[in-house]
Amino acid sequence: MFEDLLEAWDGEEAVIRFDADSGAWMFVCVHSTALGPSGGGTRMRVYPTPADGLADGMRLSGAMTRKFAAADIPRGGGKAVLAVPALPAGDARRKLLLRYGDLVASLGGTYRTAGDMNITPADLDVVAERCPWVYGTTARGGNSARGTAIGTLHAIHATLENVFGSPALDGRRILVQGAGAVGADLAAKLLAEGADVLVADVDEQRARTTGATVIAVDDVIGTECDLYSPCATGGTLNADSIPRLRCKAIAGCANNQLATPEDGERLHAAGILYAPDYVANAGGVVQLVGIEDLGWDEGELQAGLAKIGDTLRAVFAAASAGGLSPAEAAEQLAMDRVAAARA
Ligand code: NAI
């Protein structure tokens, strides 16, 4: 099964280690180093089979290549997966993370990690005891939600501008799905700019603390709004949900919003303007690489985050000019940059 996945993959290398002490499989997937060393979070999860973990790492590392390339950040795409039999705690967790740190260190900086599902800044502190290639440790400012929220706000402005002729939020109805680290921060920013904000979260208390109008989780798809901002989980845009959407545009921070590539075309055909997720949510990596690797100050960071809006404007313009969907135009922009660097 690993053989089939590796043969079919367009990435550069996958490093596979079985950790006998914990029963975990470690997969480090380096999709591309054409633009620079690869970067991407480490995800810890229980998968049905180890091959599902490898497949997840491969897919997500390809998305990181596109995210960095579209954001014009000199890094390639990578992702790591710790496919565990059960989520470890205490000393077993610490020892697993130390051994994982040794593995990442052995790659000499080809892959640089950050947090992802079930990996906290405190976990990254442990990895960093063994490895210098770690973004987002507590000492370096923790997670990237702040940059992601600001970048998503720029994406929302650029998307509204394209649909309504003005980026202004005043009086616009924005539906935020997920009031977590990014969604709650984003909702506060939208409210501050005068938007009529609706929020849904499976944890209703979280939704309530935003101060926005709370709606039921099951009502997200089907509620009328100017812009829908998916900030919870992936796959919310699919063959079933798209015909039921009652929004004019979509721009949010969730990864992998389209269930399949065809859903980008479905949105286009439905007349809904879609800001490709990896363009809209690049603020997190812009923050981590900008501050921790490139030595940016706050002003440079804010300029880097504002570029997300400019990139989207370029994507929308290329889509209109070429008769493409924004998803196709973003793919073209990102992969052209990678191909040019390779050449
Ligand atoms: P989080 O875990 O802090 O927040 C997610 C929120 O969504 C939680 O409050 C959860 O209760 C809620 N939720 C889960 N399923 C839901 C559903 N079906 N309907 C409504 N609410 C639901 O995560 P965070 O950091 O805010 O990230 C949100 C999304 O953005 C995730 O998909 C993440 O992968 C993505 N992302 C986050 C970045 C970051 O810097 N934190 C960077 C790029 C992408």
CSV table of C-alpha atoms and ligand atoms in Angstrom, one decimal:
chain,number,residue,atom,x,y,z
A,1,MET,CA,0.0,0.0,0.0
A,2,PHE,CA,2.8,2.5,0.8
A,3,GLU,CA,4.3,1.5,-2.6
A,4,ASP,CA,1.1,2.5,-4.4
A,5,LEU,CA,0.9,5.9,-2.6
A,6,LEU,CA,4.6,6.7,-3.2
A,7,GLU,CA,4.5,5.8,-6.9
A,8,ALA,CA,1.4,7.9,-7.5
A,9,TRP,CA,2.6,11.0,-5.6
A,10,ASP,CA,4.1,14.1,-7.2
A,11,GLY,CA,6.1,15.0,-4.1
A,12,GLU,CA,9.9,14.9,-3.6
A,13,GLU,CA,10.3,12.5,-0.7
A,14,ALA,CA,8.5,10.8,2.2
A,15,VAL,CA,10.5,9.7,5.2
A,16,ILE,CA,8.8,6.8,7.1
A,17,ARG,CA,9.7,5.5,10.5
A,18,PHE,CA,7.9,3.0,12.7
A,19,ASP,CA,8.4,3.9,16.4
A,20,ALA,CA,8.3,0.5,18.1
A,21,ASP,CA,8.2,1.9,21.6
A,22,SER,CA,4.8,3.7,21.0
A,23,GLY,CA,3.4,1.8,18.0
A,24,ALA,CA,3.2,5.1,16.1
A,25,TRP,CA,4.1,5.6,12.5
A,26,MET,CA,6.0,8.8,11.7
A,27,PHE,CA,5.6,10.2,8.2
A,28,VAL,CA,7.4,13.3,7.0
A,29,CYS,CA,6.3,14.3,3.6
A,30,VAL,CA,8.4,16.8,1.6
A,31,HIS,CA,6.3,17.8,-1.3
A,32,SER,CA,8.5,20.5,-2.8
A,33,THR,CA,11.7,22.4,-2.0
A,34,ALA,CA,11.7,24.3,-5.3
A,35,LEU,CA,11.0,27.7,-3.6
A,36,GLY,CA,12.9,26.9,-0.3
A,37,PRO,CA,13.1,24.4,2.6
A,38,SER,CA,9.8,22.7,3.1
A,39,GLY,CA,7.5,23.8,6.0
A,40,GLY,CA,4.2,22.6,7.4
A,41,GLY,CA,2.6,21.4,10.6
A,42,THR,CA,2.8,18.1,12.4
A,43,ARG,CA,-0.5,16.4,12.9
A,44,MET,CA,-1.1,13.7,15.5
A,45,ARG,CA,-4.1,11.4,14.9
A,46,VAL,CA,-5.5,7.9,15.1
A,47,TYR,CA,-6.0,6.7,11.5
A,48,PRO,CA,-7.8,3.5,10.3
A,49,THR,CA,-4.5,2.3,8.8
A,50,PRO,CA,-0.9,3.7,8.6
A,51,ALA,CA,-1.4,4.2,4.9
A,52,ASP,CA,-4.2,6.6,5.6
A,53,GLY,CA,-1.8,8.7,7.7
A,54,LEU,CA,0.8,8.7,4.9
A,55,ALA,CA,-1.9,9.6,2.3
A,56,ASP,CA,-3.0,12.5,4.6
A,57,GLY,CA,0.6,13.8,4.9
A,58,MET,CA,1.1,13.6,1.2
A,59,ARG,CA,-2.1,15.5,0.3
A,60,LEU,CA,-1.6,18.2,3.0
A,61,SER,CA,2.1,18.7,2.0
A,62,GLY,CA,0.9,19.5,-1.6
A,63,ALA,CA,-1.5,22.1,-0.2
A,64,MET,CA,1.4,23.7,1.7
A,65,THR,CA,3.4,24.0,-1.5
A,66,ARG,CA,0.5,25.9,-3.0
A,67,LYS,CA,0.0,28.0,0.1
A,68,PHE,CA,3.6,29.2,0.2
A,69,ALA,CA,3.9,29.7,-3.5
A,70,ALA,CA,0.7,31.7,-3.7
A,71,ALA,CA,1.8,33.8,-0.7
A,72,ASP,CA,5.2,34.4,-2.4
A,73,ILE,CA,7.0,33.1,0.7
A,74,PRO,CA,10.4,31.4,-0.1
A,75,ARG,CA,9.4,28.0,1.4
A,76,GLY,CA,8.2,24.7,0.0
A,77,GLY,CA,5.4,22.4,1.1
A,78,GLY,CA,5.8,19.8,3.8
A,79,LYS,CA,3.7,18.1,6.3
A,80,ALA,CA,4.3,15.4,9.0
A,81,VAL,CA,1.9,12.9,10.5
A,82,LEU,CA,2.3,11.0,13.7
A,83,ALA,CA,-0.2,8.1,13.2
A,84,VAL,CA,-0.7,6.9,16.8
A,85,PRO,CA,-2.6,3.9,18.1
A,86,ALA,CA,-4.2,6.2,20.7
A,87,LEU,CA,-3.4,9.9,21.6
A,88,PRO,CA,-0.6,9.6,24.1
A,89,ALA,CA,-0.3,11.6,27.3
A,90,GLY,CA,2.3,12.3,30.0
A,91,ASP,CA,5.7,10.7,29.7
A,92,ALA,CA,4.8,8.5,26.8
A,93,ARG,CA,3.8,11.6,24.8
A,94,ARG,CA,7.0,13.5,25.7
A,95,LYS,CA,9.2,10.6,24.7
A,96,LEU,CA,7.4,10.1,21.4
A,97,LEU,CA,7.9,13.9,20.6
A,98,LEU,CA,11.6,13.7,21.5
A,99,ARG,CA,12.1,10.8,19.1
A,100,TYR,CA,10.1,12.7,16.5
A,101,GLY,CA,12.4,15.7,17.1
A,102,ASP,CA,15.4,13.4,16.4
A,103,LEU,CA,13.8,12.4,13.1
A,104,VAL,CA,13.1,16.0,12.0
A,105,ALA,CA,16.7,17.0,13.1
A,106,SER,CA,18.1,14.2,11.0
A,107,LEU,CA,16.7,15.9,7.8
A,108,GLY,CA,19.0,18.8,8.3
A,109,GLY,CA,16.3,21.6,7.8
A,110,THR,CA,14.8,20.2,4.6
A,111,TYR,CA,11.6,20.0,6.6
A,112,ARG,CA,10.6,22.5,9.2
A,113,THR,CA,7.7,21.8,11.5
A,114,ALA,CA,4.9,23.7,13.3
A,115,GLY,CA,1.7,22.7,15.1
A,116,ASP,CA,-1.4,21.1,13.5
A,117,MET,CA,-4.1,18.9,14.8
A,118,ASN,CA,-3.4,17.7,18.4
A,119,ILE,CA,0.0,19.3,18.5
A,120,THR,CA,0.2,22.3,20.8
A,121,PRO,CA,3.0,25.0,21.3
A,122,ALA,CA,4.0,23.0,24.5
A,123,ASP,CA,4.4,19.9,22.3
A,124,LEU,CA,6.5,21.9,19.9
A,125,ASP,CA,8.7,23.0,22.9
A,126,VAL,CA,9.5,19.3,23.5
A,127,VAL,CA,10.3,18.7,19.8
A,128,ALA,CA,12.5,21.8,19.9
A,129,GLU,CA,14.6,20.2,22.6
A,130,ARG,CA,16.0,17.9,19.9
A,131,CYS,CA,15.6,19.9,16.8
A,132,PRO,CA,16.2,23.5,15.7
A,133,TRP,CA,13.6,23.4,12.8
A,134,VAL,CA,10.5,24.2,14.8
A,135,TYR,CA,8.1,27.2,14.4
A,136,GLY,CA,5.5,28.2,16.9
A,137,THR,CA,7.1,27.1,20.2
A,138,THR,CA,5.9,29.0,23.3
A,139,ALA,CA,9.1,30.9,23.5
A,140,ARG,CA,8.6,32.1,19.9
A,141,GLY,CA,5.1,33.4,20.4
A,142,GLY,CA,3.0,30.2,20.1
A,143,ASN,CA,0.4,29.6,17.5
A,144,SER,CA,-0.3,31.5,14.3
A,145,ALA,CA,-4.0,32.2,14.8
A,146,ARG,CA,-3.4,36.0,15.0
A,147,GLY,CA,-1.8,36.2,11.5
A,148,THR,CA,-4.4,33.8,10.1
A,149,ALA,CA,-7.3,36.0,11.4
A,150,ILE,CA,-5.7,39.2,10.0
A,151,GLY,CA,-4.9,37.5,6.7
A,152,THR,CA,-8.5,36.2,6.4
A,153,LEU,CA,-9.9,39.7,7.1
A,154,HIS,CA,-7.8,41.0,4.1
A,155,ALA,CA,-9.2,38.1,2.0
A,156,ILE,CA,-12.7,39.1,3.0
A,157,HIS,CA,-12.2,42.7,2.1
A,158,ALA,CA,-10.8,41.7,-1.4
A,159,THR,CA,-13.6,39.3,-2.0
A,160,LEU,CA,-16.3,41.8,-1.0
A,161,GLU,CA,-14.7,44.4,-3.2
A,162,ASN,CA,-14.9,42.1,-6.2
A,163,VAL,CA,-18.6,41.2,-5.6
A,164,PHE,CA,-20.0,44.5,-4.3
A,165,GLY,CA,-17.5,47.1,-5.7
A,166,SER,CA,-16.4,48.1,-2.2
A,167,PRO,CA,-14.3,46.3,0.5
A,168,ALA,CA,-16.4,48.0,3.3
A,169,LEU,CA,-17.9,45.7,5.9
A,170,ASP,CA,-20.3,48.2,7.3
A,171,GLY,CA,-23.8,46.6,7.1
A,172,ARG,CA,-22.5,43.5,5.3
A,173,ARG,CA,-23.9,40.2,6.7
A,174,ILE,CA,-20.9,37.8,7.3
A,175,LEU,CA,-21.5,34.3,8.6
A,176,VAL,CA,-18.5,32.8,10.5
A,177,GLN,CA,-18.6,29.0,11.0
A,178,GLY,CA,-16.4,28.1,13.9
A,179,ALA,CA,-15.5,30.4,16.8
A,180,GLY,CA,-12.2,28.9,17.7
A,181,ALA,CA,-8.8,30.6,17.9
A,182,VAL,CA,-9.1,32.1,14.4
A,183,GLY,CA,-12.9,32.4,14.1
A,184,ALA,CA,-13.5,34.3,17.4
A,185,ASP,CA,-10.7,36.7,16.6
A,186,LEU,CA,-12.0,37.2,13.1
A,187,ALA,CA,-15.6,37.8,14.3
A,188,ALA,CA,-14.4,40.5,16.7
A,189,LYS,CA,-12.6,42.2,13.9
A,190,LEU,CA,-15.6,42.0,11.6
A,191,LEU,CA,-17.9,43.4,14.4
A,192,ALA,CA,-15.4,46.3,15.0
A,193,GLU,CA,-15.7,47.2,11.3
A,194,GLY,CA,-19.5,47.4,11.5
A,195,ALA,CA,-20.5,44.1,9.9
A,196,ASP,CA,-23.6,42.2,10.9
A,197,VAL,CA,-21.9,39.0,12.1
A,198,LEU,CA,-23.5,35.6,12.5
A,199,VAL,CA,-21.6,32.8,14.2
A,200,ALA,CA,-22.1,29.1,14.6
A,201,ASP,CA,-20.0,26.7,16.7
A,202,VAL,CA,-20.7,23.2,18.0
A,203,ASP,CA,-19.5,24.6,21.3
A,204,GLU,CA,-22.4,27.1,21.6
A,205,GLN,CA,-20.8,28.9,24.6
A,206,ARG,CA,-17.8,29.7,22.4
A,207,ALA,CA,-20.1,31.2,19.8
A,208,ARG,CA,-21.9,33.3,22.4
A,209,THR,CA,-18.7,34.8,23.8
A,210,THR,CA,-18.0,36.5,20.4
A,211,GLY,CA,-20.9,38.9,21.0
A,212,ALA,CA,-22.2,38.2,17.4
A,213,THR,CA,-25.6,36.7,16.6
A,214,VAL,CA,-25.5,33.0,17.3
A,215,ILE,CA,-27.1,30.6,14.8
A,216,ALA,CA,-27.4,26.8,14.9
A,217,VAL,CA,-24.6,24.7,13.4
A,218,ASP,CA,-27.1,22.9,11.1
A,219,ASP,CA,-28.4,26.3,9.8
A,220,VAL,CA,-25.0,27.5,8.4
A,221,ILE,CA,-25.7,26.1,4.9
A,222,GLY,CA,-28.9,27.8,3.9
A,223,THR,CA,-28.7,31.0,5.9
A,224,GLU,CA,-28.8,34.1,3.8
A,225,CYS,CA,-25.7,36.2,4.0
A,226,ASP,CA,-23.3,38.3,1.9
A,227,LEU,CA,-20.3,36.2,2.7
A,228,TYR,CA,-19.8,32.8,4.3
A,229,SER,CA,-16.5,32.3,6.1
A,230,PRO,CA,-15.7,28.7,6.9
A,231,CYS,CA,-13.4,28.7,9.9
A,232,ALA,CA,-14.1,25.3,11.5
A,233,THR,CA,-13.4,22.2,9.4
A,234,GLY,CA,-12.7,21.2,5.9
A,235,GLY,CA,-15.0,19.8,3.2
A,236,THR,CA,-18.0,22.0,3.9
A,237,LEU,CA,-18.2,22.9,0.2
A,238,ASN,CA,-19.5,19.9,-1.6
A,239,ALA,CA,-22.1,18.6,-4.1
A,240,ASP,CA,-24.7,18.5,-1.3
A,241,SER,CA,-24.1,21.9,0.3
A,242,ILE,CA,-23.3,24.1,-2.7
A,243,PRO,CA,-26.9,24.1,-4.2
A,244,ARG,CA,-28.2,25.1,-0.7
A,245,LEU,CA,-25.8,28.0,-0.1
A,246,ARG,CA,-27.5,31.4,0.1
A,247,CYS,CA,-24.4,33.6,0.0
A,248,LYS,CA,-22.7,35.6,-2.7
A,249,ALA,CA,-19.1,34.9,-1.7
A,250,ILE,CA,-16.9,32.6,0.4
A,251,ALA,CA,-13.7,33.5,2.2
A,252,GLY,CA,-12.5,31.7,5.3
A,253,CYS,CA,-9.6,30.2,7.1
A,254,ALA,CA,-10.5,26.5,7.2
A,255,ASN,CA,-8.1,24.2,5.3
A,256,ASN,CA,-9.4,22.0,2.4
A,257,GLN,CA,-12.8,23.7,2.2
A,258,LEU,CA,-13.6,22.1,-1.2
A,259,ALA,CA,-14.5,18.4,-0.8
A,260,THR,CA,-13.3,17.8,-4.3
A,261,PRO,CA,-11.6,20.0,-7.0
A,262,GLU,CA,-14.9,19.9,-9.0
A,263,ASP,CA,-16.6,21.8,-6.1
A,264,GLY,CA,-14.6,24.9,-7.2
A,265,GLU,CA,-16.2,24.7,-10.6
A,266,ARG,CA,-19.6,24.1,-8.9
A,267,LEU,CA,-19.3,27.3,-7.0
A,268,HIS,CA,-18.2,29.2,-10.1
A,269,ALA,CA,-21.2,27.8,-12.0
A,270,ALA,CA,-23.5,28.8,-9.1
A,271,GLY,CA,-22.3,32.4,-9.3
A,272,ILE,CA,-20.7,32.3,-5.9
A,273,LEU,CA,-17.2,33.9,-5.7
A,274,TYR,CA,-14.8,31.6,-3.9
A,275,ALA,CA,-11.6,32.9,-2.3
A,276,PRO,CA,-9.3,29.8,-2.5
A,277,ASP,CA,-8.7,28.6,1.0
A,278,TYR,CA,-4.9,28.3,0.8
A,279,VAL,CA,-4.7,31.9,-0.4
A,280,ALA,CA,-7.1,33.3,2.2
A,281,ASN,CA,-5.6,31.4,5.2
A,282,ALA,CA,-1.9,31.9,4.4
A,283,GLY,CA,-1.6,34.5,7.3
A,284,GLY,CA,-0.4,31.8,9.7
A,285,VAL,CA,2.6,30.8,7.7
A,286,VAL,CA,3.3,34.4,6.7
A,287,GLN,CA,3.5,35.2,10.4
A,288,LEU,CA,5.6,32.2,11.4
A,289,VAL,CA,8.1,32.4,8.5
A,290,GLY,CA,8.2,36.2,8.5
A,291,ILE,CA,8.8,36.7,12.2
A,292,GLU,CA,10.8,33.6,13.0
A,293,ASP,CA,12.9,33.0,9.9
A,294,LEU,CA,13.0,36.3,7.9
A,295,GLY,CA,13.3,38.6,11.0
A,296,TRP,CA,10.4,40.8,10.1
A,297,ASP,CA,9.2,43.5,12.5
A,298,GLU,CA,5.5,44.2,13.2
A,299,GLY,CA,5.2,46.6,10.2
A,300,GLU,CA,6.7,44.1,7.8
A,301,LEU,CA,4.4,41.5,9.1
A,302,GLN,CA,1.3,43.7,8.6
A,303,ALA,CA,2.5,44.5,5.0
A,304,GLY,CA,3.0,40.7,4.4
A,305,LEU,CA,-0.5,39.9,5.6
A,306,ALA,CA,-2.0,42.7,3.5
A,307,LYS,CA,-0.4,41.1,0.5
A,308,ILE,CA,-2.9,38.3,0.9
A,309,GLY,CA,-5.7,40.7,-0.3
A,310,ASP,CA,-3.5,41.7,-3.3
A,311,THR,CA,-2.9,38.1,-4.2
A,312,LEU,CA,-6.6,37.4,-4.2
A,313,ARG,CA,-7.3,40.4,-6.3
A,314,ALA,CA,-4.7,39.1,-8.8
A,315,VAL,CA,-6.4,35.6,-8.7
A,316,PHE,CA,-9.8,37.0,-9.3
A,317,ALA,CA,-8.5,39.2,-12.2
A,318,ALA,CA,-6.7,36.2,-13.7
A,319,ALA,CA,-9.9,34.1,-13.3
A,320,SER,CA,-12.1,36.7,-15.1
A,321,ALA,CA,-9.5,37.2,-17.9
A,322,GLY,CA,-9.0,33.5,-18.5
A,323,GLY,CA,-12.6,32.4,-18.1
A,324,LEU,CA,-11.5,30.2,-15.1
A,325,SER,CA,-12.8,29.6,-11.6
A,326,PRO,CA,-10.8,31.3,-8.9
A,327,ALA,CA,-9.7,27.9,-7.7
A,328,GLU,CA,-8.2,27.1,-11.1
A,329,ALA,CA,-6.6,30.5,-11.3
A,330,ALA,CA,-5.0,30.1,-7.9
A,331,GLU,CA,-3.7,26.7,-8.8
A,332,GLN,CA,-2.2,28.1,-12.0
A,333,LEU,CA,-0.5,31.1,-10.1
A,334,ALA,CA,1.0,28.8,-7.4
A,335,MET,CA,2.2,26.0,-9.7
A,336,ASP,CA,3.6,28.5,-12.3
A,337,ARG,CA,5.8,30.0,-9.5
A,338,VAL,CA,7.0,26.5,-8.4
A,339,ALA,CA,7.7,25.5,-12.1
A,340,ALA,CA,9.6,28.8,-12.6
A,341,ALA,CA,11.7,28.2,-9.5
A,342,ARG,CA,12.4,24.6,-10.7
A,343,ALA,CA,13.4,25.8,-14.1
B,1,NAI,P1,-9.8,25.8,16.6
B,1,NAI,O1,-9.8,24.3,16.9
B,1,NAI,O2,-9.3,26.7,17.6
B,1,NAI,O3,-11.3,26.2,16.3
B,1,NAI,C1,-12.2,25.4,15.5
B,1,NAI,C2,-13.6,25.7,16.1
B,1,NAI,O4,-14.6,25.2,15.2
B,1,NAI,C3,-13.9,25.2,17.4
B,1,NAI,O5,-14.4,26.2,18.3
B,1,NAI,C4,-14.9,24.0,17.2
B,1,NAI,O6,-15.8,23.8,18.3
B,1,NAI,C5,-15.6,24.5,16.0
B,1,NAI,N1,-16.2,23.5,15.1
B,1,NAI,C6,-15.8,22.3,14.8
B,1,NAI,N2,-16.6,21.7,14.0
B,1,NAI,C7,-17.6,22.6,13.7
B,1,NAI,C8,-18.8,22.5,12.9
B,1,NAI,N3,-19.1,21.5,12.2
B,1,NAI,N4,-19.6,23.6,12.9
B,1,NAI,C9,-19.3,24.7,13.7
B,1,NAI,N5,-18.2,24.8,14.5
B,1,NAI,C10,-17.4,23.7,14.5
B,1,NAI,O7,-9.1,25.9,15.2
B,1,NAI,P2,-8.5,27.3,14.6
B,1,NAI,O8,-7.1,27.4,14.9
B,1,NAI,O9,-9.4,28.4,14.8
B,1,NAI,O10,-8.6,26.9,13.0
B,1,NAI,C11,-9.8,26.9,12.3
B,1,NAI,C12,-9.6,26.3,11.0
B,1,NAI,O11,-8.7,27.0,10.2
B,1,NAI,C13,-9.1,24.8,11.0
B,1,NAI,O12,-9.7,24.2,9.8
B,1,NAI,C14,-7.6,25.0,10.8
B,1,NAI,O13,-7.0,23.8,10.1
B,1,NAI,C15,-7.6,26.2,9.8
B,1,NAI,N6,-6.4,26.9,9.9
B,1,NAI,C16,-5.9,27.4,11.0
B,1,NAI,C17,-4.7,28.2,11.1
B,1,NAI,C18,-4.2,28.8,12.3
B,1,NAI,O14,-3.3,29.5,12.3
B,1,NAI,N7,-4.8,28.5,13.5
B,1,NAI,C19,-3.9,28.4,9.9
B,1,NAI,C20,-4.6,27.9,8.6
B,1,NAI,C21,-5.7,27.1,8.7
